[in-house]
CSV table of C-alpha atoms in Angstrom, one decimal:
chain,number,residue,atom,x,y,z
A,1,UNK,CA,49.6,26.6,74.6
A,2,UNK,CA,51.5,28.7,72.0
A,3,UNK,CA,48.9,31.5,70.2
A,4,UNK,CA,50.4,33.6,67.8
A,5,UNK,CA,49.0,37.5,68.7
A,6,UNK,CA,51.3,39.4,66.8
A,7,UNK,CA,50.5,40.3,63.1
A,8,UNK,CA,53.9,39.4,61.7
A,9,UNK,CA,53.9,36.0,63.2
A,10,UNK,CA,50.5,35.7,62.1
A,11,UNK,CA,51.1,36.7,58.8
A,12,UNK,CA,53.5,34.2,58.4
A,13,UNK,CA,51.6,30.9,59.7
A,14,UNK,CA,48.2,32.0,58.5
A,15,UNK,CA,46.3,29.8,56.4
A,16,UNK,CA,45.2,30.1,52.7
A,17,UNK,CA,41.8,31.8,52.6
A,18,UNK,CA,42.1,33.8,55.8
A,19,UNK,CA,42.7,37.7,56.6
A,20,UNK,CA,44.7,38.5,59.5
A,21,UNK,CA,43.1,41.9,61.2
A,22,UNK,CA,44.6,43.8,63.9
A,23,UNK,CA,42.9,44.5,66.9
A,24,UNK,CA,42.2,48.1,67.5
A,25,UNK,CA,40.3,48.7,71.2
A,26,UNK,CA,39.5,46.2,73.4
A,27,UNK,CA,36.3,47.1,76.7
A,28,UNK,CA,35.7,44.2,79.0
A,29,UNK,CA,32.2,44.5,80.1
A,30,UNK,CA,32.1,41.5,83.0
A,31,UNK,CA,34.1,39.3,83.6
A,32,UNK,CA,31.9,37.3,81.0
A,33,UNK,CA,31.4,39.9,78.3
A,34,UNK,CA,33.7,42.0,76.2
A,35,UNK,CA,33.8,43.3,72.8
A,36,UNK,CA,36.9,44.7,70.6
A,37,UNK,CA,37.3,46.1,67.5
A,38,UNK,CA,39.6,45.7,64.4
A,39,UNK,CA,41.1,46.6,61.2
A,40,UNK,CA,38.6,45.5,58.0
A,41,UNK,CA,39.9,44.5,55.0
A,42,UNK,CA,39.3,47.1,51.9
A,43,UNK,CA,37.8,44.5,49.8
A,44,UNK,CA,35.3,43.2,53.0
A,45,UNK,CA,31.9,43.5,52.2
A,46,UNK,CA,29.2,42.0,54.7
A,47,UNK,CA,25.1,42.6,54.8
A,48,UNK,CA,24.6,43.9,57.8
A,49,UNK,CA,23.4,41.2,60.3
A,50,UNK,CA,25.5,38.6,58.8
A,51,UNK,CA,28.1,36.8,60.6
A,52,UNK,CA,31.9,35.6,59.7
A,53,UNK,CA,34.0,32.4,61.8
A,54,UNK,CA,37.0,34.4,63.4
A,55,UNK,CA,39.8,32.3,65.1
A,56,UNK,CA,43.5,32.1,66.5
A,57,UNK,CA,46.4,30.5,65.7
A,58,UNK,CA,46.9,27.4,68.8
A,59,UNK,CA,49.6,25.4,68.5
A,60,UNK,CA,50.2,25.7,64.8
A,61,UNK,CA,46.3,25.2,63.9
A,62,UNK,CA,43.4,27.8,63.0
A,63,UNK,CA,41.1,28.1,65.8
A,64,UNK,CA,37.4,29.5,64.3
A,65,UNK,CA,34.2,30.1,65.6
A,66,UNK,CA,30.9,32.1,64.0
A,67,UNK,CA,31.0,35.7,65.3
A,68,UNK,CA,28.2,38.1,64.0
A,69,UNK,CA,29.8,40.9,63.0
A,70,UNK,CA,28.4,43.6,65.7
A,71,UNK,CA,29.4,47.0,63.3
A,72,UNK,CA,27.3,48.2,60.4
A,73,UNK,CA,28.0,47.9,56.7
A,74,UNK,CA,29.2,50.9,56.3
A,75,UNK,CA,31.9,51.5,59.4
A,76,UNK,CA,35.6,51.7,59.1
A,77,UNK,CA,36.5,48.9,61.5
A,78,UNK,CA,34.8,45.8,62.7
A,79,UNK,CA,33.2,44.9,65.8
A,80,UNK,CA,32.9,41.9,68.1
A,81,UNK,CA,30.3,41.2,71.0
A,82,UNK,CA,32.0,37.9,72.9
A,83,UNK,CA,31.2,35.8,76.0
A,84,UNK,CA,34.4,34.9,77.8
A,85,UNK,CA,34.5,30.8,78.5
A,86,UNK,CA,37.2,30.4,81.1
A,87,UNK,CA,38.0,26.9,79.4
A,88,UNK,CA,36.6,27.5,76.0
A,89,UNK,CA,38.8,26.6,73.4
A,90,UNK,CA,39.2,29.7,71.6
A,91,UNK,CA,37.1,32.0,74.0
A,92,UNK,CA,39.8,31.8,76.8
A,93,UNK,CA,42.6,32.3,74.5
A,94,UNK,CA,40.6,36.2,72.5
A,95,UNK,CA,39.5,37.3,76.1
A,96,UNK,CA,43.2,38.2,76.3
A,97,UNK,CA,43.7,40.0,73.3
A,98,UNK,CA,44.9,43.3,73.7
A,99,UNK,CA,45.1,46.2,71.2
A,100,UNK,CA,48.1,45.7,68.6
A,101,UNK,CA,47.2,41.9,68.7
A,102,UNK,CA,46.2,39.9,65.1
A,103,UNK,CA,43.1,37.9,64.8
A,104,UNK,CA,42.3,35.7,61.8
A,105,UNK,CA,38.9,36.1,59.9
A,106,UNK,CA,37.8,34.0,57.0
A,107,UNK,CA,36.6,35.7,53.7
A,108,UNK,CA,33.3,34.9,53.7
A,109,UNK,CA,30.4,36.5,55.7
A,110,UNK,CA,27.0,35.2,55.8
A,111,UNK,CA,23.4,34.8,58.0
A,112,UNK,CA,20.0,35.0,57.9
A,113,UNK,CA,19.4,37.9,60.2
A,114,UNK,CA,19.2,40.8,57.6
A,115,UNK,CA,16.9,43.0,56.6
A,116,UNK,CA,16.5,41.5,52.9
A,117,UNK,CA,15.0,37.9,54.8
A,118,UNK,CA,12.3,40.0,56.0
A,119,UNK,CA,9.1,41.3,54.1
A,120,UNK,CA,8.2,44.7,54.4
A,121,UNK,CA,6.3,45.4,57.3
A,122,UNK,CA,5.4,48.6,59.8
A,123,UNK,CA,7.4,47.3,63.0
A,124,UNK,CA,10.3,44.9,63.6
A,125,UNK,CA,11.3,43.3,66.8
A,126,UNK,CA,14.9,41.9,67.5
A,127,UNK,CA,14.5,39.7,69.8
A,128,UNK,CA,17.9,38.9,71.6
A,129,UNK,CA,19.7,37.1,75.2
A,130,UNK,CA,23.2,37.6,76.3
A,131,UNK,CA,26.2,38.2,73.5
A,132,UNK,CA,22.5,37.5,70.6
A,133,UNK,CA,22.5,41.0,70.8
A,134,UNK,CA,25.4,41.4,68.4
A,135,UNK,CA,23.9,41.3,64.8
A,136,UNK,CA,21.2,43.4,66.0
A,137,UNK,CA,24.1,46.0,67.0
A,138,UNK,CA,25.0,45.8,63.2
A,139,UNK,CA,21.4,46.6,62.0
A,140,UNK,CA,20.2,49.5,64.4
A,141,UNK,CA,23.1,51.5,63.4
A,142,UNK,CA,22.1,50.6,59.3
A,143,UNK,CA,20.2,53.0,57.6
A,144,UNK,CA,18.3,50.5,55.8
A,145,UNK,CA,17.0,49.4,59.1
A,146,UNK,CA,15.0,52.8,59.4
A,147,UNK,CA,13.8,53.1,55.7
A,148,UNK,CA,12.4,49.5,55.8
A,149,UNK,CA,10.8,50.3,59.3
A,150,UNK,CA,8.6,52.7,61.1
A,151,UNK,CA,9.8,51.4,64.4
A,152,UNK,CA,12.6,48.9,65.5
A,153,UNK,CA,12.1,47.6,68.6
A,154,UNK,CA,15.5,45.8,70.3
A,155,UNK,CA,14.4,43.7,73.2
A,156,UNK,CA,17.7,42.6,75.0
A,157,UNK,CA,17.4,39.5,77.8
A,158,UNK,CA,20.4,39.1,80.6
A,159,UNK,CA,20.9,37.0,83.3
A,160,UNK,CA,22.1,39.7,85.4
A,161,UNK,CA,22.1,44.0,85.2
A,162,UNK,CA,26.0,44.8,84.7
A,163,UNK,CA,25.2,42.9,81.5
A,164,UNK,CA,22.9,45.0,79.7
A,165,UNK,CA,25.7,47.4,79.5
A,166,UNK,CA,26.7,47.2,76.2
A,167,UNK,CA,23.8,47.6,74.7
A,168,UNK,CA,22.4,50.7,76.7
A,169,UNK,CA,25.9,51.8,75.3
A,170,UNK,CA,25.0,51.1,71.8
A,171,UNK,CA,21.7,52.4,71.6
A,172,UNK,CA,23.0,55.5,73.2
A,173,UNK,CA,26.0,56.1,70.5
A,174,UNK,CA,23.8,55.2,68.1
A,175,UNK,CA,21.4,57.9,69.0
A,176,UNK,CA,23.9,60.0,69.2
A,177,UNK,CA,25.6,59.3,65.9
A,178,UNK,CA,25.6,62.1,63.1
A,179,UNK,CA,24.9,59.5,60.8
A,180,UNK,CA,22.4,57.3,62.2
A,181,UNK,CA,21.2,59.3,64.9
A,182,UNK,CA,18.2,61.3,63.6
A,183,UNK,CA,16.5,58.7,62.2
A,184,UNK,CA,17.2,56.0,65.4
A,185,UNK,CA,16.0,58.4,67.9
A,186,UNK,CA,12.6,59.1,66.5
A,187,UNK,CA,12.1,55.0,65.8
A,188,UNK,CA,14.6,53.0,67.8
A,189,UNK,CA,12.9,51.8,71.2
A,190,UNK,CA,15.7,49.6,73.8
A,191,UNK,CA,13.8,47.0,75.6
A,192,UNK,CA,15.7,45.1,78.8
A,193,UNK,CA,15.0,42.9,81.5
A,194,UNK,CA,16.8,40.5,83.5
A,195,UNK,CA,16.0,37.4,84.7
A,196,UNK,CA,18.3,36.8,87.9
A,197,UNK,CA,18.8,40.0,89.8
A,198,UNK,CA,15.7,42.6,90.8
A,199,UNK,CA,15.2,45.2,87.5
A,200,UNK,CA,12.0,46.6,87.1
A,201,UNK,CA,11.5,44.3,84.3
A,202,UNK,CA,12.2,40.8,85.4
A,203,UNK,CA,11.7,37.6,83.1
A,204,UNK,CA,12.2,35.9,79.8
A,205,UNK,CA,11.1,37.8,76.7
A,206,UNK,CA,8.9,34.3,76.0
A,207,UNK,CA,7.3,35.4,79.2
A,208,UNK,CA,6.8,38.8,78.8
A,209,UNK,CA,5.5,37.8,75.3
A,210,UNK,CA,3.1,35.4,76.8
A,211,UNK,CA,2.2,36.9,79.6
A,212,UNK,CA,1.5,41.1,76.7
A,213,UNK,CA,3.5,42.8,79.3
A,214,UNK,CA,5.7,43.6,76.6
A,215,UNK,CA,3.3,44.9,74.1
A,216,UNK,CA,1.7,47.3,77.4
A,217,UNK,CA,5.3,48.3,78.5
A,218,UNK,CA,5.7,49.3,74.6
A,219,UNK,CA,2.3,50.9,73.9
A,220,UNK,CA,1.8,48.7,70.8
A,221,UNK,CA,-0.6,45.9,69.8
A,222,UNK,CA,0.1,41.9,70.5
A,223,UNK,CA,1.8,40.4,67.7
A,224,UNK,CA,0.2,40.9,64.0
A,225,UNK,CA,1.8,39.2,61.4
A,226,UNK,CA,0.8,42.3,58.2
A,227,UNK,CA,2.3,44.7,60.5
A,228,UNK,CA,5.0,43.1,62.4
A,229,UNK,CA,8.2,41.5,62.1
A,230,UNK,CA,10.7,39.6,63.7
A,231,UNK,CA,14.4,38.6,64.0
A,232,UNK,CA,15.6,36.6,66.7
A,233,UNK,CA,19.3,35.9,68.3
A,234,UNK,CA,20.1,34.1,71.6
A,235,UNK,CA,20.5,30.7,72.9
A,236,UNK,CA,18.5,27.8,71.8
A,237,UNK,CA,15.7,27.6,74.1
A,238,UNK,CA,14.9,31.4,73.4
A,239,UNK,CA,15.2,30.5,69.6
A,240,UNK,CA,12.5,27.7,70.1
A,241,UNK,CA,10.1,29.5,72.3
A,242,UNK,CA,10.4,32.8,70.9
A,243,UNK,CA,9.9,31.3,67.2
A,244,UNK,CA,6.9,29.2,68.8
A,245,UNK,CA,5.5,32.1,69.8
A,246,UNK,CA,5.8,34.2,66.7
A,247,UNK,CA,4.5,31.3,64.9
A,248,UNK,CA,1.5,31.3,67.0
A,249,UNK,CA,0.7,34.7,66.2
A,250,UNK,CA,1.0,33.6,62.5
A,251,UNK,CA,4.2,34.8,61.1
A,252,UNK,CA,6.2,32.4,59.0
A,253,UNK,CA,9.5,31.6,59.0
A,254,UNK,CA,11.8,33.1,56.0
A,255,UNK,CA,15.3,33.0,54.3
A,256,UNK,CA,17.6,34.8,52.2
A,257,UNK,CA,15.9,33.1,49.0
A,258,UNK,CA,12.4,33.2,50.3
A,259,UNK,CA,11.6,36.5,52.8
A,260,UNK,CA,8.9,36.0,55.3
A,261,UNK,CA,7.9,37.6,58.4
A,262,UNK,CA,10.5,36.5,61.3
A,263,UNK,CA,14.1,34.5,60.8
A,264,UNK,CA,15.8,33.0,63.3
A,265,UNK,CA,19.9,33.1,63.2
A,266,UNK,CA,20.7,29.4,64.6
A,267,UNK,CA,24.3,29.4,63.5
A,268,UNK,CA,25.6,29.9,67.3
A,269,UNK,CA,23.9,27.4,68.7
A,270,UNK,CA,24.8,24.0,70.5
């Protein structure tokens, strides 16, 4: 297959209402996960949380899928939290980027996991599995995030250890930021377990939910919908059950045109 990497080339075949974005860095996590970063457009502007379709030109046709957009609003560059799909059409062709490479990125960002969906309220959990992490990387490193919220509370779900990696890597540079950093490290709390390899917390989130094991690890009460709030990320059974749950506790469902307690991004899904 013939994908044109270079900016130049790219420049030339792109299509109308598309930027083309060099890639800056590139860190393979597994040899399932990886995340790189790229130029951003000056006239870019995203909520933090929201999502944009990035693609490749294959064979003389755009290539797009819905990436959330893993940086804040407020960084330089932009940054992408991707699973690798060894036949996937565009998955298996970005794995290979490499610094110096050109990505398209259409113009308009959107989503439902941002902070303006949600009513005010004392705690927020984000609920995420695998690469569902990714908006929530966006929002811990927001400002916002901490004046809206006494504590945010990122629960992260993986198959296997080596896979929590990135985000014990973002929590940790976003402790240490000089921007974010005082105000994550007095309210941001990193939740993990796994669910196929021995951790000292093993099992779904829905099960640890279930099961207050997460609420005794945490030191908080169960679910209370004038306190707490929700966002969740991840593949479509954790989207069902986890919203299921947070339902059950008497949260309701909101929107960018009608806040509520939890919101569910379902734009990856299927």
């Amino acid at each position: 297959m013939n994908v044109l990497a270079k900016p130049a080339d790219l420049e030339a075949a792109a299509p109308a209402g598309a930027f083309v974005e060099e890639v800056k860095s590139v860190q393979h996590y597994t040899d399932r996960l990886f995340r790189f970063r790229m130029t951003r457009p000056a006239s870019f502007r995203f909520r933090s949380g929201e999502f944009v379709m990035i693609g490749l030109m294959i064979d003389g046709k755009p290539l797009y899928r819905a990436y959330s957009i893993a940086s804040p609003a407020w960084d330089e560059e932009l940054e992408f939290f991707s699973i690798k799909v060894p036949d996937g059409p565009l998955t298996s062709h970005l794995q290979k980027i490499q610094p110096g490479d050109a990505v398209l990125m259409k113009k308009k960002p959107t989503g439902t996991l941002v902070n303006d969906a949600l009513v005010p309220g004392k705690r927020v959990y984000m609920f995420s599995t695998g690469t569902g992490i990714a908006p929530f990387a966006s929002l811990i490193r927001d400002p916002d995030t901490y004046e809206k919220f006494d504590q945010v509370i990122l629960t992260h779900t993986c198959r296997e250890v080596a896979e929590l990696k990135y985000g014990e890597d973002l929590v940790q540079e976003t402790i240490n930021d000089p921007l974010i950093g005082e105000f994550a490290k007095d309210k941001l709390v990193h939740y993990t377990s796994v669910t196929r390899e021995d951790f000292p917390r093993q099992g779904r989130i829905t099960d640890l939910i279930k099961s207050g094991k997460l609420f005794e690890d945490l030191g908080v009460p169960p679910l209370n919908p004038a306190v707490d709030r929700g966002m969740i990320c991840g593949s479509m059974d954790m989207l069902r059950d986890t919203k299921a749950l947070l339902e059950e506790a008497g949260l309701n469902e909101g929107a960018n045109n009608k806040p509520a307690e939890f919101v569910v991004e379902r734009a990856f899904v299927g």
